[in-house]
């Protein structure tokens, strides 16, 4: 596994480049990043769904620090449902990902003090090329009419479930059209939250994680 992890891609899309602040509900982002790590591990063949649970099937490290930390945690625990893992893994994940991105020079940590004693951290972009590549891939996926590569399709699926169209700079009819295209990509890749048990273990695993994410986000935001 190389390059920028899916969870990092989501975070970069969700944070304003200049203010360094999240532009979406943090609970949604935290849940989304937890799901992104699980999707990453499923794509890498490290976890799979069986008998109602998501479990480690290959504990070998992937080479991506955040994913490997989660993989080790899952391997040391008993199997849990996709929904349970999304909730269990979200705590503290954003701080670890931000620390990793800071260490690699992608964003910088701006520590400010409010009211004389409250420390507030902002994370404006330091290396714009990383996020530019993410946005280019998504823009191509939205406009090409073709099914993108597997990782971009997974990212598009997560963006669709989290309703992150505004983070792509889209509003009104453009956001609606993008939302429909993102859902088409998710369905075309087999990641849309509907499960075909005749498929490989990868897509049912990811679909169930995506379904669990959608339910968790709706519950967190009080949607019915």
PDB file of C-alpha atoms in Angstrom:
ATOM      1  CA  UNK A   1       0.000   0.000   0.000  1.00  0.00           C
ATOM      2  CA  UNK A   2       1.561   3.302  -1.050  1.00  0.00           C
ATOM      3  CA  UNK A   3       0.642   6.973  -1.413  1.00  0.00           C
ATOM      4  CA  UNK A   4      -2.009   8.789   0.583  1.00  0.00           C
ATOM      5  CA  UNK A   5      -4.446   6.661   2.565  1.00  0.00           C
ATOM      6  CA  UNK A   6      -8.198   6.951   1.998  1.00  0.00           C
ATOM      7  CA  UNK A   7      -8.763   8.330   5.500  1.00  0.00           C
ATOM      8  CA  UNK A   8      -6.148  11.014   4.870  1.00  0.00           C
ATOM      9  CA  UNK A   9      -7.784  11.898   1.570  1.00  0.00           C
ATOM     10  CA  UNK A  10     -11.137  12.358   3.296  1.00  0.00           C
ATOM     11  CA  UNK A  11      -9.601  14.584   5.962  1.00  0.00           C
ATOM     12  CA  UNK A  12      -7.818  16.775   3.424  1.00  0.00           C
ATOM     13  CA  UNK A  13     -11.059  17.252   1.500  1.00  0.00           C
ATOM     14  CA  UNK A  14     -12.939  18.076   4.707  1.00  0.00           C
ATOM     15  CA  UNK A  15     -10.501  20.707   6.025  1.00  0.00           C
ATOM     16  CA  UNK A  16     -10.373  24.243   4.639  1.00  0.00           C
ATOM     17  CA  UNK A  17      -6.944  24.811   3.098  1.00  0.00           C
ATOM     18  CA  UNK A  18      -6.564  28.340   4.483  1.00  0.00           C
ATOM     19  CA  UNK A  19      -8.341  28.301   7.855  1.00  0.00           C
ATOM     20  CA  UNK A  20      -7.255  24.767   8.667  1.00  0.00           C
ATOM     21  CA  UNK A  21     -10.651  23.976  10.167  1.00  0.00           C
ATOM     22  CA  UNK A  22     -13.109  21.184   9.408  1.00  0.00           C
ATOM     23  CA  UNK A  23     -15.913  22.225   7.049  1.00  0.00           C
ATOM     24  CA  UNK A  24     -18.281  19.401   8.015  1.00  0.00           C
ATOM     25  CA  UNK A  25     -19.583  17.926  11.301  1.00  0.00           C
ATOM     26  CA  UNK A  26     -16.617  16.358  13.040  1.00  0.00           C
ATOM     27  CA  UNK A  27     -18.591  13.318  14.156  1.00  0.00           C
ATOM     28  CA  UNK A  28     -19.378  12.573  10.506  1.00  0.00           C
ATOM     29  CA  UNK A  29     -15.724  12.994   9.552  1.00  0.00           C
ATOM     30  CA  UNK A  30     -14.553  10.776  12.411  1.00  0.00           C
ATOM     31  CA  UNK A  31     -16.971   8.034  11.419  1.00  0.00           C
ATOM     32  CA  UNK A  32     -16.010   8.451   7.772  1.00  0.00           C
ATOM     33  CA  UNK A  33     -12.296   8.112   8.479  1.00  0.00           C
ATOM     34  CA  UNK A  34     -12.880   4.976  10.546  1.00  0.00           C
ATOM     35  CA  UNK A  35     -14.850   3.495   7.662  1.00  0.00           C
ATOM     36  CA  UNK A  36     -12.124   4.591   5.232  1.00  0.00           C
ATOM     37  CA  UNK A  37      -9.472   2.647   7.147  1.00  0.00           C
ATOM     38  CA  UNK A  38     -11.675  -0.455   7.123  1.00  0.00           C
ATOM     39  CA  UNK A  39     -12.245  -0.046   3.382  1.00  0.00           C
ATOM     40  CA  UNK A  40      -8.495   0.348   2.901  1.00  0.00           C
ATOM     41  CA  UNK A  41      -7.840  -2.883   4.780  1.00  0.00           C
ATOM     42  CA  UNK A  42     -10.537  -4.736   2.827  1.00  0.00           C
ATOM     43  CA  UNK A  43      -9.047  -3.566  -0.475  1.00  0.00           C
ATOM     44  CA  UNK A  44      -5.650  -4.787   0.717  1.00  0.00           C
ATOM     45  CA  UNK A  45      -7.092  -8.211   1.580  1.00  0.00           C
ATOM     46  CA  UNK A  46      -6.421  -7.846   5.305  1.00  0.00           C
ATOM     47  CA  UNK A  47     -10.011  -7.961   6.609  1.00  0.00           C
ATOM     48  CA  UNK A  48     -13.154  -9.665   5.347  1.00  0.00           C
ATOM     49  CA  UNK A  49     -16.785 -10.132   6.333  1.00  0.00           C
ATOM     50  CA  UNK A  50     -17.981 -13.538   7.510  1.00  0.00           C
ATOM     51  CA  UNK A  51     -20.735 -14.765   9.821  1.00  0.00           C
ATOM     52  CA  UNK A  52     -21.943 -11.280  10.706  1.00  0.00           C
ATOM     53  CA  UNK A  53     -18.537  -9.883  11.609  1.00  0.00           C
ATOM     54  CA  UNK A  54     -15.571  -8.138  10.069  1.00  0.00           C
ATOM     55  CA  UNK A  55     -12.389  -9.997  10.997  1.00  0.00           C
ATOM     56  CA  UNK A  56      -8.700 -10.000  10.159  1.00  0.00           C
ATOM     57  CA  UNK A  57      -7.839 -12.648   7.566  1.00  0.00           C
ATOM     58  CA  UNK A  58      -4.235 -11.550   6.979  1.00  0.00           C
ATOM     59  CA  UNK A  59      -2.344  -9.726   9.782  1.00  0.00           C
ATOM     60  CA  UNK A  60       0.641  -8.843   7.576  1.00  0.00           C
ATOM     61  CA  UNK A  61       1.387  -5.088   7.712  1.00  0.00           C
ATOM     62  CA  UNK A  62       0.375  -3.036   4.692  1.00  0.00           C
ATOM     63  CA  UNK A  63       3.127  -0.448   5.063  1.00  0.00           C
ATOM     64  CA  UNK A  64       0.657   2.359   5.800  1.00  0.00           C
ATOM     65  CA  UNK A  65       1.104   3.368   9.501  1.00  0.00           C
ATOM     66  CA  UNK A  66      -2.489   4.327  10.328  1.00  0.00           C
ATOM     67  CA  UNK A  67      -3.962   1.257   8.639  1.00  0.00           C
ATOM     68  CA  UNK A  68      -1.384  -1.006  10.268  1.00  0.00           C
ATOM     69  CA  UNK A  69      -2.177   0.376  13.733  1.00  0.00           C
ATOM     70  CA  UNK A  70      -5.866  -0.367  13.167  1.00  0.00           C
ATOM     71  CA  UNK A  71      -5.037  -3.795  11.731  1.00  0.00           C
ATOM     72  CA  UNK A  72      -3.021  -4.694  14.828  1.00  0.00           C
ATOM     73  CA  UNK A  73      -5.857  -3.501  17.073  1.00  0.00           C
ATOM     74  CA  UNK A  74      -8.390  -5.596  15.178  1.00  0.00           C
ATOM     75  CA  UNK A  75      -6.139  -8.665  15.195  1.00  0.00           C
ATOM     76  CA  UNK A  76      -5.758  -8.431  18.967  1.00  0.00           C
ATOM     77  CA  UNK A  77      -9.523  -8.152  19.514  1.00  0.00           C
ATOM     78  CA  UNK A  78     -12.421 -10.463  18.835  1.00  0.00           C
ATOM     79  CA  UNK A  79     -14.350  -9.987  15.561  1.00  0.00           C
ATOM     80  CA  UNK A  80     -17.109  -7.366  15.604  1.00  0.00           C
ATOM     81  CA  UNK A  81     -19.800  -6.222  13.214  1.00  0.00           C
ATOM     82  CA  UNK A  82     -18.901  -3.542  10.645  1.00  0.00           C
ATOM     83  CA  UNK A  83     -21.088  -1.098  12.571  1.00  0.00           C
ATOM     84  CA  UNK A  84     -19.280  -1.836  15.829  1.00  0.00           C
ATOM     85  CA  UNK A  85     -15.848  -1.412  14.232  1.00  0.00           C
ATOM     86  CA  UNK A  86     -16.812   1.956  12.721  1.00  0.00           C
ATOM     87  CA  UNK A  87     -17.758   3.200  16.188  1.00  0.00           C
ATOM     88  CA  UNK A  88     -14.813   1.599  18.006  1.00  0.00           C
ATOM     89  CA  UNK A  89     -12.157   2.893  15.636  1.00  0.00           C
ATOM     90  CA  UNK A  90     -13.256   6.508  15.285  1.00  0.00           C
ATOM     91  CA  UNK A  91     -11.971   7.669  18.675  1.00  0.00           C
ATOM     92  CA  UNK A  92      -8.648   9.468  18.421  1.00  0.00           C
ATOM     93  CA  UNK A  93      -8.250   8.597  14.747  1.00  0.00           C
ATOM     94  CA  UNK A  94      -8.427  12.188  13.498  1.00  0.00           C
ATOM     95  CA  UNK A  95      -5.594  13.290  15.797  1.00  0.00           C
ATOM     96  CA  UNK A  96      -3.385  10.420  14.622  1.00  0.00           C
ATOM     97  CA  UNK A  97      -4.061  11.206  10.969  1.00  0.00           C
ATOM     98  CA  UNK A  98      -3.422  14.925  11.466  1.00  0.00           C
ATOM     99  CA  UNK A  99      -0.167  14.119  13.241  1.00  0.00           C
ATOM    100  CA  UNK A 100       0.890  11.892  10.365  1.00  0.00           C
ATOM    101  CA  UNK A 101       0.049  14.547   7.770  1.00  0.00           C
ATOM    102  CA  UNK A 102       1.940  17.166   9.777  1.00  0.00           C
ATOM    103  CA  UNK A 103       4.968  14.887  10.019  1.00  0.00           C
ATOM    104  CA  UNK A 104       4.986  14.488   6.249  1.00  0.00           C
ATOM    105  CA  UNK A 105       4.631  18.223   5.634  1.00  0.00           C
ATOM    106  CA  UNK A 106       1.206  17.993   3.992  1.00  0.00           C
ATOM    107  CA  UNK A 107      -0.466  20.267   6.583  1.00  0.00           C
ATOM    108  CA  UNK A 108       0.968  22.357   9.397  1.00  0.00           C
ATOM    109  CA  UNK A 109      -0.147  22.606  13.013  1.00  0.00           C
ATOM    110  CA  UNK A 110      -1.040  26.175  14.031  1.00  0.00           C
ATOM    111  CA  UNK A 111      -1.450  26.299  17.819  1.00  0.00           C
ATOM    112  CA  UNK A 112      -3.407  29.369  18.908  1.00  0.00           C
ATOM    113  CA  UNK A 113      -4.704  30.542  22.272  1.00  0.00           C
ATOM    114  CA  UNK A 114      -8.229  31.817  22.767  1.00  0.00           C
ATOM    115  CA  UNK A 115      -9.434  33.657  25.877  1.00  0.00           C
ATOM    116  CA  UNK A 116      -5.887  33.543  27.154  1.00  0.00           C
ATOM    117  CA  UNK A 117      -5.814  29.842  28.034  1.00  0.00           C
ATOM    118  CA  UNK A 118      -7.749  27.703  25.531  1.00  0.00           C
ATOM    119  CA  UNK A 119      -5.477  26.088  22.954  1.00  0.00           C
ATOM    120  CA  UNK A 120      -7.001  25.724  19.503  1.00  0.00           C
ATOM    121  CA  UNK A 121      -5.225  23.860  16.727  1.00  0.00           C
ATOM    122  CA  UNK A 122      -5.709  24.650  13.059  1.00  0.00           C
ATOM    123  CA  UNK A 123      -4.252  22.654  10.186  1.00  0.00           C
ATOM    124  CA  UNK A 124      -3.864  24.773   7.032  1.00  0.00           C
ATOM    125  CA  UNK A 125      -2.371  23.100   3.991  1.00  0.00           C
ATOM    126  CA  UNK A 126       1.410  23.173   3.574  1.00  0.00           C
ATOM    127  CA  UNK A 127       1.786  21.053   0.439  1.00  0.00           C
ATOM    128  CA  UNK A 128      -1.138  21.749  -1.878  1.00  0.00           C
ATOM    129  CA  UNK A 129      -0.048  19.182  -4.454  1.00  0.00           C
ATOM    130  CA  UNK A 130      -1.363  16.240  -2.440  1.00  0.00           C
ATOM    131  CA  UNK A 131      -4.929  17.530  -2.203  1.00  0.00           C
ATOM    132  CA  UNK A 132      -4.783  18.807  -5.777  1.00  0.00           C
ATOM    133  CA  UNK A 133      -4.215  15.247  -6.975  1.00  0.00           C
ATOM    134  CA  UNK A 134      -7.149  13.978  -4.893  1.00  0.00           C
ATOM    135  CA  UNK A 135      -9.467  16.625  -6.315  1.00  0.00           C
ATOM    136  CA  UNK A 136      -8.253  15.975  -9.865  1.00  0.00           C
ATOM    137  CA  UNK A 137      -9.043  12.264  -9.550  1.00  0.00           C
ATOM    138  CA  UNK A 138     -12.530  12.981  -8.239  1.00  0.00           C
ATOM    139  CA  UNK A 139     -13.167  15.641 -10.878  1.00  0.00           C
ATOM    140  CA  UNK A 140     -12.142  13.203 -13.601  1.00  0.00           C
ATOM    141  CA  UNK A 141     -14.422  10.551 -12.102  1.00  0.00           C
ATOM    142  CA  UNK A 142     -17.354  12.980 -12.041  1.00  0.00           C
ATOM    143  CA  UNK A 143     -16.961  14.104 -15.642  1.00  0.00           C
ATOM    144  CA  UNK A 144     -15.521  11.181 -17.580  1.00  0.00           C
ATOM    145  CA  UNK A 145     -18.562   8.921 -17.525  1.00  0.00           C
ATOM    146  CA  UNK A 146     -16.229   5.990 -16.971  1.00  0.00           C
ATOM    147  CA  UNK A 147     -15.783   3.900 -13.840  1.00  0.00           C
ATOM    148  CA  UNK A 148     -12.594   5.112 -12.116  1.00  0.00           C
ATOM    149  CA  UNK A 149      -9.913   2.942 -10.558  1.00  0.00           C
ATOM    150  CA  UNK A 150     -10.863   0.983  -7.439  1.00  0.00           C
ATOM    151  CA  UNK A 151      -9.358   3.370  -4.874  1.00  0.00           C
ATOM    152  CA  UNK A 152     -10.933   6.435  -6.476  1.00  0.00           C
ATOM    153  CA  UNK A 153     -14.269   4.608  -6.598  1.00  0.00           C
ATOM    154  CA  UNK A 154     -13.925   3.820  -2.883  1.00  0.00           C
ATOM    155  CA  UNK A 155     -13.170   7.472  -2.133  1.00  0.00           C
ATOM    156  CA  UNK A 156     -16.126   8.598  -4.256  1.00  0.00           C
ATOM    157  CA  UNK A 157     -18.367   6.198  -2.343  1.00  0.00           C
ATOM    158  CA  UNK A 158     -17.248   7.605   1.010  1.00  0.00           C
ATOM    159  CA  UNK A 159     -17.733  11.176  -0.237  1.00  0.00           C
ATOM    160  CA  UNK A 160     -21.251  10.273  -1.395  1.00  0.00           C
ATOM    161  CA  UNK A 161     -22.273   8.693   1.904  1.00  0.00           C
ATOM    162  CA  UNK A 162     -20.890  11.628   3.893  1.00  0.00           C
ATOM    163  CA  UNK A 163     -22.597  14.142   1.560  1.00  0.00           C
ATOM    164  CA  UNK A 164     -19.326  15.985   1.047  1.00  0.00           C
ATOM    165  CA  UNK A 165     -20.284  17.660  -2.248  1.00  0.00           C
ATOM    166  CA  UNK A 166     -19.797  21.151  -0.685  1.00  0.00           C
ATOM    167  CA  UNK A 167     -16.210  20.149   0.143  1.00  0.00           C
ATOM    168  CA  UNK A 168     -15.719  19.691  -3.599  1.00  0.00           C
ATOM    169  CA  UNK A 169     -16.818  23.285  -4.126  1.00  0.00           C
ATOM    170  CA  UNK A 170     -20.219  22.254  -5.451  1.00  0.00           C
ATOM    171  CA  UNK A 171     -23.589  23.671  -4.432  1.00  0.00           C
ATOM    172  CA  UNK A 172     -27.142  23.719  -5.782  1.00  0.00           C
ATOM    173  CA  UNK A 173     -27.820  21.777  -9.002  1.00  0.00           C
ATOM    174  CA  UNK A 174     -24.102  21.068  -9.484  1.00  0.00           C
ATOM    175  CA  UNK A 175     -23.973  19.365  -6.089  1.00  0.00           C
ATOM    176  CA  UNK A 176     -27.094  17.355  -6.890  1.00  0.00           C
ATOM    177  CA  UNK A 177     -25.647  16.203 -10.200  1.00  0.00           C
ATOM    178  CA  UNK A 178     -22.354  15.329  -8.507  1.00  0.00           C
ATOM    179  CA  UNK A 179     -24.219  13.416  -5.826  1.00  0.00           C
ATOM    180  CA  UNK A 180     -25.974  11.319  -8.432  1.00  0.00           C
ATOM    181  CA  UNK A 181     -22.713  10.638 -10.263  1.00  0.00           C
ATOM    182  CA  UNK A 182     -20.955   9.665  -7.027  1.00  0.00           C
ATOM    183  CA  UNK A 183     -23.748   7.209  -6.300  1.00  0.00           C
ATOM    184  CA  UNK A 184     -23.441   5.798  -9.817  1.00  0.00           C
ATOM    185  CA  UNK A 185     -19.729   5.246  -9.242  1.00  0.00           C
ATOM    186  CA  UNK A 186     -20.416   3.543  -5.919  1.00  0.00           C
ATOM    187  CA  UNK A 187     -22.981   1.239  -7.513  1.00  0.00           C
ATOM    188  CA  UNK A 188     -20.793   0.499 -10.512  1.00  0.00           C
ATOM    189  CA  UNK A 189     -17.871  -0.469  -8.306  1.00  0.00           C
ATOM    190  CA  UNK A 190     -20.073  -2.641  -6.088  1.00  0.00           C
ATOM    191  CA  UNK A 191     -19.459  -0.440  -3.028  1.00  0.00           C
ATOM    192  CA  UNK A 192     -22.927   1.088  -2.673  1.00  0.00           C
ATOM    193  CA  UNK A 193     -24.074  -0.643   0.491  1.00  0.00           C
ATOM    194  CA  UNK A 194     -26.035  -3.405  -1.245  1.00  0.00           C
ATOM    195  CA  UNK A 195     -24.404  -6.786  -0.875  1.00  0.00           C
ATOM    196  CA  UNK A 196     -24.081  -9.622  -3.358  1.00  0.00           C
ATOM    197  CA  UNK A 197     -22.753 -12.657  -1.548  1.00  0.00           C
ATOM    198  CA  UNK A 198     -21.933 -14.197  -4.925  1.00  0.00           C
ATOM    199  CA  UNK A 199     -19.213 -11.569  -5.325  1.00  0.00           C
ATOM    200  CA  UNK A 200     -15.702 -11.777  -3.883  1.00  0.00           C
ATOM    201  CA  UNK A 201     -15.258 -11.199  -0.158  1.00  0.00           C
ATOM    202  CA  UNK A 202     -13.925  -7.702  -0.838  1.00  0.00           C
ATOM    203  CA  UNK A 203     -17.076  -5.996  -2.091  1.00  0.00           C
ATOM    204  CA  UNK A 204     -19.506  -7.430   0.489  1.00  0.00           C
ATOM    205  CA  UNK A 205     -17.031  -6.368   3.179  1.00  0.00           C
ATOM    206  CA  UNK A 206     -16.827  -2.810   1.836  1.00  0.00           C
ATOM    207  CA  UNK A 207     -20.552  -2.564   1.135  1.00  0.00           C
ATOM    208  CA  UNK A 208     -21.378  -3.504   4.711  1.00  0.00           C
ATOM    209  CA  UNK A 209     -18.890  -0.970   6.077  1.00  0.00           C
ATOM    210  CA  UNK A 210     -20.452   1.696   3.827  1.00  0.00           C
ATOM    211  CA  UNK A 211     -23.955   0.738   4.990  1.00  0.00           C
ATOM    212  CA  UNK A 212     -22.816   0.904   8.629  1.00  0.00           C
ATOM    213  CA  UNK A 213     -21.261   4.319   8.017  1.00  0.00           C
ATOM    214  CA  UNK A 214     -24.469   5.697   6.518  1.00  0.00           C
ATOM    215  CA  UNK A 215     -26.501   4.470   9.481  1.00  0.00           C
ATOM    216  CA  UNK A 216     -23.979   5.847  12.003  1.00  0.00           C
ATOM    217  CA  UNK A 217     -23.871   9.272  10.365  1.00  0.00           C
ATOM    218  CA  UNK A 218     -27.678   9.490  10.198  1.00  0.00           C
ATOM    219  CA  UNK A 219     -27.909   8.515  13.875  1.00  0.00           C
ATOM    220  CA  UNK A 220     -25.211  10.992  14.915  1.00  0.00           C
ATOM    221  CA  UNK A 221     -26.917  13.852  13.074  1.00  0.00           C
ATOM    222  CA  UNK A 222     -30.359  12.884  14.348  1.00  0.00           C
ATOM    223  CA  UNK A 223     -31.746  11.928  10.948  1.00  0.00           C
ATOM    224  CA  UNK A 224     -34.566   9.452  10.553  1.00  0.00           C
TER     225      UNK A 224
END
